[in-house]
């Protein structure tokens, strides 16, 4: 992963982790231990889904730029489907508090989107990568007598 992509990933993941930690503390105080567990699970799911999505989109943009928009739409549909599957599997769970999970999932997703948007706006990303071999000719290093 190029350094610019890692920087954007970190600039989105760190605020999301902070929001998840705050939500875990608040959920733990309000609901108890199961609320804290629900908040932590939601934060981890958000970071995993969004991080993998960012990675896939960055790779698609570099290798197949003509498919970037379609891949983005397909990726968001896949993320929603995977979240639906997760919610269906854990519908009647007693491992965590479902409301704490839901509110934290919304809060961390919004935090990720805002942080990623901010990171993209601040990044100085070239839209067209200059080709160094086309514009310049190599210099000869021989000496003239």
mmCIF file of C-alpha atoms in Angstrom:
data_model
loop_
_atom_site.group_PDB
_atom_site.id
_atom_site.type_symbol
_atom_site.label_atom_id
_atom_site.label_comp_id
_atom_site.label_asym_id
_atom_site.label_seq_id
_atom_site.Cartn_x
_atom_site.Cartn_y
_atom_site.Cartn_z
ATOM 1 C CA UNK A 1 0.000 0.000 0.000
ATOM 2 C CA UNK A 2 1.531 3.371 -0.936
ATOM 3 C CA UNK A 3 2.306 5.748 1.916
ATOM 4 C CA UNK A 4 -0.490 8.126 0.890
ATOM 5 C CA UNK A 5 -3.041 5.319 1.205
ATOM 6 C CA UNK A 6 -1.700 4.285 4.614
ATOM 7 C CA UNK A 7 -1.857 7.900 5.765
ATOM 8 C CA UNK A 8 -5.510 8.197 4.726
ATOM 9 C CA UNK A 9 -6.288 4.866 6.394
ATOM 10 C CA UNK A 10 -4.680 5.993 9.656
ATOM 11 C CA UNK A 11 -6.318 9.420 9.532
ATOM 12 C CA UNK A 12 -9.698 7.700 9.250
ATOM 13 C CA UNK A 13 -9.090 4.812 11.676
ATOM 14 C CA UNK A 14 -7.706 6.822 14.617
ATOM 15 C CA UNK A 15 -10.745 9.120 15.058
ATOM 16 C CA UNK A 16 -13.009 6.113 14.580
ATOM 17 C CA UNK A 17 -11.154 4.283 17.345
ATOM 18 C CA UNK A 18 -11.527 7.333 19.583
ATOM 19 C CA UNK A 19 -15.278 7.515 18.959
ATOM 20 C CA UNK A 20 -15.528 3.764 19.589
ATOM 21 C CA UNK A 21 -13.629 4.088 22.876
ATOM 22 C CA UNK A 22 -15.847 6.951 24.028
ATOM 23 C CA UNK A 23 -18.941 4.970 23.041
ATOM 24 C CA UNK A 24 -17.651 1.922 24.937
ATOM 25 C CA UNK A 25 -17.155 3.981 28.094
ATOM 26 C CA UNK A 26 -20.556 5.671 27.788
ATOM 27 C CA UNK A 27 -22.287 2.360 27.004
ATOM 28 C CA UNK A 28 -20.495 0.702 29.889
ATOM 29 C CA UNK A 29 -21.661 3.378 32.295
ATOM 30 C CA UNK A 30 -25.240 3.555 30.991
ATOM 31 C CA UNK A 31 -25.968 -0.101 30.197
ATOM 32 C CA UNK A 32 -23.176 -2.064 31.835
ATOM 33 C CA UNK A 33 -20.620 -4.552 30.601
ATOM 34 C CA UNK A 34 -22.758 -5.819 27.728
ATOM 35 C CA UNK A 35 -23.129 -2.256 26.466
ATOM 36 C CA UNK A 36 -19.360 -1.818 26.440
ATOM 37 C CA UNK A 37 -18.932 -5.107 24.583
ATOM 38 C CA UNK A 38 -21.560 -4.053 22.025
ATOM 39 C CA UNK A 39 -19.791 -0.748 21.459
ATOM 40 C CA UNK A 40 -16.404 -2.435 21.018
ATOM 41 C CA UNK A 41 -17.857 -4.976 18.561
ATOM 42 C CA UNK A 42 -19.471 -2.164 16.549
ATOM 43 C CA UNK A 43 -16.235 -0.160 16.434
ATOM 44 C CA UNK A 44 -14.232 -3.189 15.298
ATOM 45 C CA UNK A 45 -16.790 -4.027 12.599
ATOM 46 C CA UNK A 46 -16.780 -0.445 11.333
ATOM 47 C CA UNK A 47 -12.990 -0.290 11.138
ATOM 48 C CA UNK A 48 -12.767 -3.699 9.450
ATOM 49 C CA UNK A 49 -15.499 -3.037 6.886
ATOM 50 C CA UNK A 50 -14.413 0.500 6.080
ATOM 51 C CA UNK A 51 -10.694 -0.318 6.110
ATOM 52 C CA UNK A 52 -11.091 -3.260 3.763
ATOM 53 C CA UNK A 53 -13.353 -1.143 1.566
ATOM 54 C CA UNK A 54 -10.795 1.666 1.384
ATOM 55 C CA UNK A 55 -8.051 -0.825 0.536
ATOM 56 C CA UNK A 56 -10.118 -2.436 -2.237
ATOM 57 C CA UNK A 57 -11.078 0.943 -3.697
ATOM 58 C CA UNK A 58 -7.473 2.172 -3.674
ATOM 59 C CA UNK A 59 -6.288 -0.975 -5.480
ATOM 60 C CA UNK A 60 -9.114 -0.674 -7.996
ATOM 61 C CA UNK A 61 -8.329 2.988 -8.639
ATOM 62 C CA UNK A 62 -4.698 2.149 -9.379
ATOM 63 C CA UNK A 63 -5.195 -0.966 -11.508
ATOM 64 C CA UNK A 64 -8.623 -0.475 -13.135
ATOM 65 C CA UNK A 65 -9.590 3.216 -12.945
ATOM 66 C CA UNK A 66 -12.466 2.737 -15.395
ATOM 67 C CA UNK A 67 -14.174 0.440 -12.846
ATOM 68 C CA UNK A 68 -13.665 2.717 -9.833
ATOM 69 C CA UNK A 69 -17.199 4.125 -9.554
ATOM 70 C CA UNK A 70 -18.900 0.785 -10.201
ATOM 71 C CA UNK A 71 -16.588 -0.922 -7.701
ATOM 72 C CA UNK A 72 -17.406 1.712 -5.081
ATOM 73 C CA UNK A 73 -21.130 1.153 -5.473
ATOM 74 C CA UNK A 74 -20.703 -2.622 -5.432
ATOM 75 C CA UNK A 75 -18.480 -2.399 -2.369
ATOM 76 C CA UNK A 76 -20.999 -0.357 -0.375
ATOM 77 C CA UNK A 77 -23.752 -2.818 -1.341
ATOM 78 C CA UNK A 78 -21.535 -5.706 -0.192
ATOM 79 C CA UNK A 79 -20.796 -3.938 3.099
ATOM 80 C CA UNK A 80 -24.502 -3.425 3.777
ATOM 81 C CA UNK A 81 -25.200 -7.062 2.894
ATOM 82 C CA UNK A 82 -22.423 -8.302 5.209
ATOM 83 C CA UNK A 83 -23.724 -6.098 8.007
ATOM 84 C CA UNK A 84 -27.221 -7.488 7.446
ATOM 85 C CA UNK A 85 -25.821 -11.032 7.666
ATOM 86 C CA UNK A 86 -23.975 -10.129 10.888
ATOM 87 C CA UNK A 87 -27.126 -8.617 12.391
ATOM 88 C CA UNK A 88 -29.177 -11.652 11.371
ATOM 89 C CA UNK A 89 -26.702 -14.081 12.935
ATOM 90 C CA UNK A 90 -26.490 -12.086 16.179
ATOM 91 C CA UNK A 91 -30.167 -11.053 16.274
ATOM 92 C CA UNK A 92 -30.993 -12.737 19.575
ATOM 93 C CA UNK A 93 -27.547 -12.638 21.131
ATOM 94 C CA UNK A 94 -26.912 -12.131 24.789
ATOM 95 C CA UNK A 95 -23.218 -11.376 24.209
ATOM 96 C CA UNK A 96 -23.764 -7.630 23.881
ATOM 97 C CA UNK A 97 -26.422 -4.950 24.166
ATOM 98 C CA UNK A 98 -28.033 -4.413 20.727
ATOM 99 C CA UNK A 99 -28.835 -0.703 21.193
ATOM 100 C CA UNK A 100 -25.309 0.115 22.304
ATOM 101 C CA UNK A 101 -24.091 -1.806 19.272
ATOM 102 C CA UNK A 102 -26.439 0.038 16.906
ATOM 103 C CA UNK A 103 -25.710 3.547 18.194
ATOM 104 C CA UNK A 104 -21.974 2.911 18.211
ATOM 105 C CA UNK A 105 -22.114 1.479 14.689
ATOM 106 C CA UNK A 106 -23.810 4.648 13.457
ATOM 107 C CA UNK A 107 -21.447 6.956 15.365
ATOM 108 C CA UNK A 108 -18.274 5.180 14.259
ATOM 109 C CA UNK A 109 -19.431 4.989 10.643
ATOM 110 C CA UNK A 110 -20.125 8.727 10.601
ATOM 111 C CA UNK A 111 -16.762 9.384 12.270
ATOM 112 C CA UNK A 112 -14.984 7.250 9.639
ATOM 113 C CA UNK A 113 -16.734 9.010 6.741
ATOM 114 C CA UNK A 114 -15.971 12.475 8.151
ATOM 115 C CA UNK A 115 -12.338 11.609 8.892
ATOM 116 C CA UNK A 116 -11.807 9.992 5.499
ATOM 117 C CA UNK A 117 -13.362 12.986 3.755
ATOM 118 C CA UNK A 118 -11.092 15.332 5.702
ATOM 119 C CA UNK A 119 -8.034 13.193 4.923
ATOM 120 C CA UNK A 120 -8.814 13.181 1.192
ATOM 121 C CA UNK A 121 -9.353 16.942 1.177
ATOM 122 C CA UNK A 122 -6.021 17.591 2.906
ATOM 123 C CA UNK A 123 -4.032 15.058 0.853
ATOM 124 C CA UNK A 124 -2.152 16.333 -2.130
ATOM 125 C CA UNK A 125 -2.924 13.481 -4.497
ATOM 126 C CA UNK A 126 -1.994 13.801 -8.147
ATOM 127 C CA UNK A 127 -4.910 13.109 -10.431
ATOM 128 C CA UNK A 128 -2.554 12.291 -13.277
ATOM 129 C CA UNK A 129 0.731 10.620 -12.487
ATOM 130 C CA UNK A 130 3.514 12.185 -14.543
ATOM 131 C CA UNK A 131 5.488 9.792 -16.708
ATOM 132 C CA UNK A 132 9.149 10.561 -16.171
ATOM 133 C CA UNK A 133 10.366 8.498 -19.136
ATOM 134 C CA UNK A 134 8.248 10.258 -21.780
ATOM 135 C CA UNK A 135 9.204 13.839 -21.053
ATOM 136 C CA UNK A 136 12.944 13.627 -20.528
ATOM 137 C CA UNK A 137 15.812 11.989 -22.347
ATOM 138 C CA UNK A 138 18.736 10.459 -20.477
ATOM 139 C CA UNK A 139 21.930 12.455 -20.556
ATOM 140 C CA UNK A 140 25.108 10.951 -21.928
ATOM 141 C CA UNK A 141 27.900 10.725 -19.415
ATOM 142 C CA UNK A 142 30.787 10.497 -21.870
ATOM 143 C CA UNK A 143 33.522 13.191 -22.040
ATOM 144 C CA UNK A 144 34.337 14.953 -25.267
ATOM 145 C CA UNK A 145 38.001 15.083 -26.289
#
